[in-house]
C-alpha positions as a printed NumPy array, in Angstrom:
array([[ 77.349, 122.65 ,   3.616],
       [ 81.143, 122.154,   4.112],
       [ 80.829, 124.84 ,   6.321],
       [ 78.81 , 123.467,   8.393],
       [ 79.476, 120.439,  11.667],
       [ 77.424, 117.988,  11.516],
       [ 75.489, 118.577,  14.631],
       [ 74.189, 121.998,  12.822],
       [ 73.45 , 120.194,   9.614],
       [ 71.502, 117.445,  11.957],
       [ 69.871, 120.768,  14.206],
       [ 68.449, 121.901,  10.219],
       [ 67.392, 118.877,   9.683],
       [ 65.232, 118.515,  12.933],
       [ 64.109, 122.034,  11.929],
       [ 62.739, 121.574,   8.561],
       [ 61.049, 118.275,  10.334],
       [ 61.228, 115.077,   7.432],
       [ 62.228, 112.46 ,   9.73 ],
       [ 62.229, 111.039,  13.168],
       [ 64.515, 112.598,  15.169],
       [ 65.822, 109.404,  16.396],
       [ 67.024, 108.308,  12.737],
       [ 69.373, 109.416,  10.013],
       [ 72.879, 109.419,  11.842],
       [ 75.399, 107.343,  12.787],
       [ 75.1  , 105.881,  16.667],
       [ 78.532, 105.643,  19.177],
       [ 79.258, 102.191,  17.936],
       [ 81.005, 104.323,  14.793],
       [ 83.689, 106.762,  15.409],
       [ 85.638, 109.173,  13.769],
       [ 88.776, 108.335,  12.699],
       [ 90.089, 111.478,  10.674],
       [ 89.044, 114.35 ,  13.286],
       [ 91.325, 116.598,  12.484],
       [ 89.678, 116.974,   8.601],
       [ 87.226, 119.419,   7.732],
       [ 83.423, 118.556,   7.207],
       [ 83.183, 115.547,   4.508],
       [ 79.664, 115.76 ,   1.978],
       [ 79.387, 113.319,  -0.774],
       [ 77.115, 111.26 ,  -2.01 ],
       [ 77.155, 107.445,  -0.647],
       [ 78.314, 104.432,  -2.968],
       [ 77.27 , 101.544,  -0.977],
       [ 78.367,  97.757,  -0.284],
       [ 78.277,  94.908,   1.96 ],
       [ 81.439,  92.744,   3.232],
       [ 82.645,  89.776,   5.091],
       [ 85.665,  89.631,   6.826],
       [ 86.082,  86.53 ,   8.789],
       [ 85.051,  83.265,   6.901],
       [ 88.11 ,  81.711,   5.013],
       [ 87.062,  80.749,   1.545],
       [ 86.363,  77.113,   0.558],
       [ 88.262,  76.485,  -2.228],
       [ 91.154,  79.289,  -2.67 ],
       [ 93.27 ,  80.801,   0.059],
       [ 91.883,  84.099,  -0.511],
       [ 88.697,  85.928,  -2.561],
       [ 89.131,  87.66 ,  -5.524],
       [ 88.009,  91.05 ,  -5.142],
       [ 84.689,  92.038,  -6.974],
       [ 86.573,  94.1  ,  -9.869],
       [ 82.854,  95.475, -11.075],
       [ 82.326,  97.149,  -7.817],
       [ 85.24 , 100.176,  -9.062],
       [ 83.347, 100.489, -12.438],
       [ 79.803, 100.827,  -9.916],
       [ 81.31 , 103.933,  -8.286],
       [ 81.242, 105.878, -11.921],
       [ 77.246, 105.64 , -11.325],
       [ 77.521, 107.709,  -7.97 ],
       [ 77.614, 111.963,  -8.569],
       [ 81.102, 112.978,  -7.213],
       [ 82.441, 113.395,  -4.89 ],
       [ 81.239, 109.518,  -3.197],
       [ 81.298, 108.179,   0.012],
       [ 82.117, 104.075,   0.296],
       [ 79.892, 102.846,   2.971],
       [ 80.384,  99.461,   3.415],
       [ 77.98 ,  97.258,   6.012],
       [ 80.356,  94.244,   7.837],
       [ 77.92 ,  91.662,   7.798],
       [ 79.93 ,  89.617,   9.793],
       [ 78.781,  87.863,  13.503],
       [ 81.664,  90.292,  15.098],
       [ 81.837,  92.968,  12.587],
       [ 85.58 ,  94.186,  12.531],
       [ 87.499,  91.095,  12.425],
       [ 89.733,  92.251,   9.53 ],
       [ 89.65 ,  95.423,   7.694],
       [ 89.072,  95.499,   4.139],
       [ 90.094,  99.292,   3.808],
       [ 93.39 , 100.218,   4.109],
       [ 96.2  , 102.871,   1.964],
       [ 95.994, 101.086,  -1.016],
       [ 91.893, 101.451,  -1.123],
       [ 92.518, 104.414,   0.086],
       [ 94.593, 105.736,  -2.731],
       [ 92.456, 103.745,  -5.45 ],
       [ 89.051, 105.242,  -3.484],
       [ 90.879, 108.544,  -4.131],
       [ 91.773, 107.786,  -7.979],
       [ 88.195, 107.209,  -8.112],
       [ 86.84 , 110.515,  -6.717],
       [ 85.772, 109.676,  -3.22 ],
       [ 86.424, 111.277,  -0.046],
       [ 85.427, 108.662,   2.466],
       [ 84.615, 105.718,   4.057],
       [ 82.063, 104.571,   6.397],
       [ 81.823, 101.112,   8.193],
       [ 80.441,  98.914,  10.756],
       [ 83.344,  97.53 ,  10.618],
       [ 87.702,  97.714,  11.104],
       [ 89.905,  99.934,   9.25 ],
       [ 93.9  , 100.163,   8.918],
       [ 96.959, 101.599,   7.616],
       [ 95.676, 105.05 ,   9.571],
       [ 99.057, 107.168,   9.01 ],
       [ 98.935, 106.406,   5.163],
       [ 95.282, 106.903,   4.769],
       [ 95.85 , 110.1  ,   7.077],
       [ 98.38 , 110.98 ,   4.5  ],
       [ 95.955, 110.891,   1.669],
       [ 93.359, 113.074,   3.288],
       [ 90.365, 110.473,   3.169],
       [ 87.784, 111.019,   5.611],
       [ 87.074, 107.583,   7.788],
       [ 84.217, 106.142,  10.1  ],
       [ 84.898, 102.858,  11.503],
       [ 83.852, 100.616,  14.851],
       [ 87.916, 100.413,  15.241],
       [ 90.934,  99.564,  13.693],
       [ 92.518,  95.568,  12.926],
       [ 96.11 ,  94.819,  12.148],
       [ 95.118,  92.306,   9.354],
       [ 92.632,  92.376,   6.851],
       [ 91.96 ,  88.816,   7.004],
       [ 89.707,  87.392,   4.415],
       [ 88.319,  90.777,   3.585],
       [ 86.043,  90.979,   0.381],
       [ 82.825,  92.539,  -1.194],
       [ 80.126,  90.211,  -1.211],
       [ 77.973,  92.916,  -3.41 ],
       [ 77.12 ,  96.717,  -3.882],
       [ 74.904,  99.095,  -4.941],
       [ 72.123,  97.65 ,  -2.61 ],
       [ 70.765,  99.829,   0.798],
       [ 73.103,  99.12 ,   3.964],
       [ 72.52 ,  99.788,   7.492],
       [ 75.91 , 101.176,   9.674],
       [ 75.965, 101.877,  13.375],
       [ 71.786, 102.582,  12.841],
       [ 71.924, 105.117,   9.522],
       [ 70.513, 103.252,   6.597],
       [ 71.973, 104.62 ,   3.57 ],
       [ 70.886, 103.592,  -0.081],
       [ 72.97 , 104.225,  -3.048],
       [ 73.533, 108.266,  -3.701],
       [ 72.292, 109.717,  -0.61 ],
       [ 73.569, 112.599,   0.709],
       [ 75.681, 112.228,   3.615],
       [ 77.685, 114.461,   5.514],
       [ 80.408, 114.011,   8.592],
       [ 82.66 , 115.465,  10.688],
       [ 84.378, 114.467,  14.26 ],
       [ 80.875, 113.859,  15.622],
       [ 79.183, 111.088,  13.306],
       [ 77.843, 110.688,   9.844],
       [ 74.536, 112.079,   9.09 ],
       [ 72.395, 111.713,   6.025],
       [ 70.786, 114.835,   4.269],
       [ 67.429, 113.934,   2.709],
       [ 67.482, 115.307,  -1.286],
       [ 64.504, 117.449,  -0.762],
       [ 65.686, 119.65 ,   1.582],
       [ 69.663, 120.151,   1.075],
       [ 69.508, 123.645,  -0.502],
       [ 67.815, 124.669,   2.531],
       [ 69.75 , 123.323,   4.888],
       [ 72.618, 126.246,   4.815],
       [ 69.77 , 129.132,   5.569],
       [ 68.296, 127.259,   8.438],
       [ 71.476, 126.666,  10.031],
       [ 72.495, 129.787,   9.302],
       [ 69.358, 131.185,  11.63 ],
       [ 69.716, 128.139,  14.249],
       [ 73.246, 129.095,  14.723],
       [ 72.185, 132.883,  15.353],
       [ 70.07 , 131.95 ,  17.485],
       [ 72.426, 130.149,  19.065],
       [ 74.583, 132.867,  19.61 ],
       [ 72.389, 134.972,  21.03 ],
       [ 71.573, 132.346,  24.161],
       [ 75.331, 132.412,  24.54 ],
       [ 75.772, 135.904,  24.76 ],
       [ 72.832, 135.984,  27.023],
       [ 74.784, 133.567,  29.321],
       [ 77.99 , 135.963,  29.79 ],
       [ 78.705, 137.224,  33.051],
       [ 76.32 , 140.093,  33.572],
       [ 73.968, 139.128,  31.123],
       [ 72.039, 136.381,  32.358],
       [ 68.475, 136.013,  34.567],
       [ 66.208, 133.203,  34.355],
       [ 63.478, 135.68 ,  32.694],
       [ 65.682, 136.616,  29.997],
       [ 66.231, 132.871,  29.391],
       [ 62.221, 132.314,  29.609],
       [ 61.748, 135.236,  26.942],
       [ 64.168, 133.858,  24.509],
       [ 63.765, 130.417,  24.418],
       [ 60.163, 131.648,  23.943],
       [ 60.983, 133.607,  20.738],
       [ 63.222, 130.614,  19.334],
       [ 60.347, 128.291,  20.028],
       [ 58.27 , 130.101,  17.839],
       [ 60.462, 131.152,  15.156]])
């Protein structure tokens, strides 16, 4: 499935016809951040956080040190999805190089948020994939409220170990039932594929050629 962008992975999953087609993927309000970085599939280790609200009785939170030790329960490689449930989600940015490095230690390969992100040329550095609304220059009073819960980001509700997969084009989840199939049906949607754009070289193309094969794909 590393093979694979995600808009063929989400074309297979329209094909084999489990879902909605208006579900299961991350809307614009999430963008890539690592483009350049091949396809990322893992499996998602979820978690919710607050960025914005100063604590009432220390100057900052201590982090939730059980929420590492929850990871080990997610098949390798994992995904940290993390909902902001903040007003404004994004005000600080929780993940940075140093999770980063310790999300690495730990056997993930991503991170998706509602939220802000930063430290991009050290996290770049480390190879972690990241989805995030945008980036903040502090991390304010970042912390995990809890984890291991469903989440909702940027309309994609993920519970704990789903399948998710992402490239430069969004994050899209990969229901359990039907991820060994989803490499032969892309494989036939992208040669089908090919053949309307070798039907649309110079040469090639009429309208009833179009009709006739769009036909044959419809009914495939």
């Amino acid at each position: 499935m590393r093979a694979l962008d995600a808009c063929t992975v989400s074309n297979a999953v329209e094909r084999l016809d489990v879902r909605l087609r208006n579900e299961g993927f991350t809307d614009i309000s999430v963008r890539c951040l690592s483009p350049g970085l091949p396809p990322m599939v893992g499996y998602a280790a979820t978690g919710r956080i607050r960025t914005s609200a100063a604590p009432t009785a220390r100057y900052c939170y201590y982090d939730h040190m059980d929420w590492w030790e929850y990871l080990a329960t997610i098949p390798a490689p994992r995904v940290i999805v993390f909902e902001d449930m903040d007003a404004k989600p994004g005000c600080g940015a929780l993940f940075g190089e140093i999770h980063a490095q310790i999300g690495r230690a730990l056997g993930c390969i991503g991170y998706v948020t509602n939220g802000a992100v930063r430290d991009l040329p050290g996290i770049q550095r480390t190879g972690f994939h990241l989805f995030a609304r945008g980036v903040s220059v502090s991390h304010a009073y970042a912390h995990v409220m809890d984890f291991g819960a469903p989440v909702e980001v940027a309309g994609l509700r993920v519970k704990p170990g789903d399948l998710l997969h992402g490239d430069l084009h969004g994050v899209v989840s990969v229901p359990a039932a039907i991820a060994e199939e989803i490499p032969k049906v892309a494989a036939e949607l992208l040669a089908q594929e090919g053949d309307l754009i070798r039907l649309c070289q110079p040469g090639q193309f009429s309208i009833e050629k179009l009709r006739g094969l769009i036909e044959r794909t419809r009914h495939a």
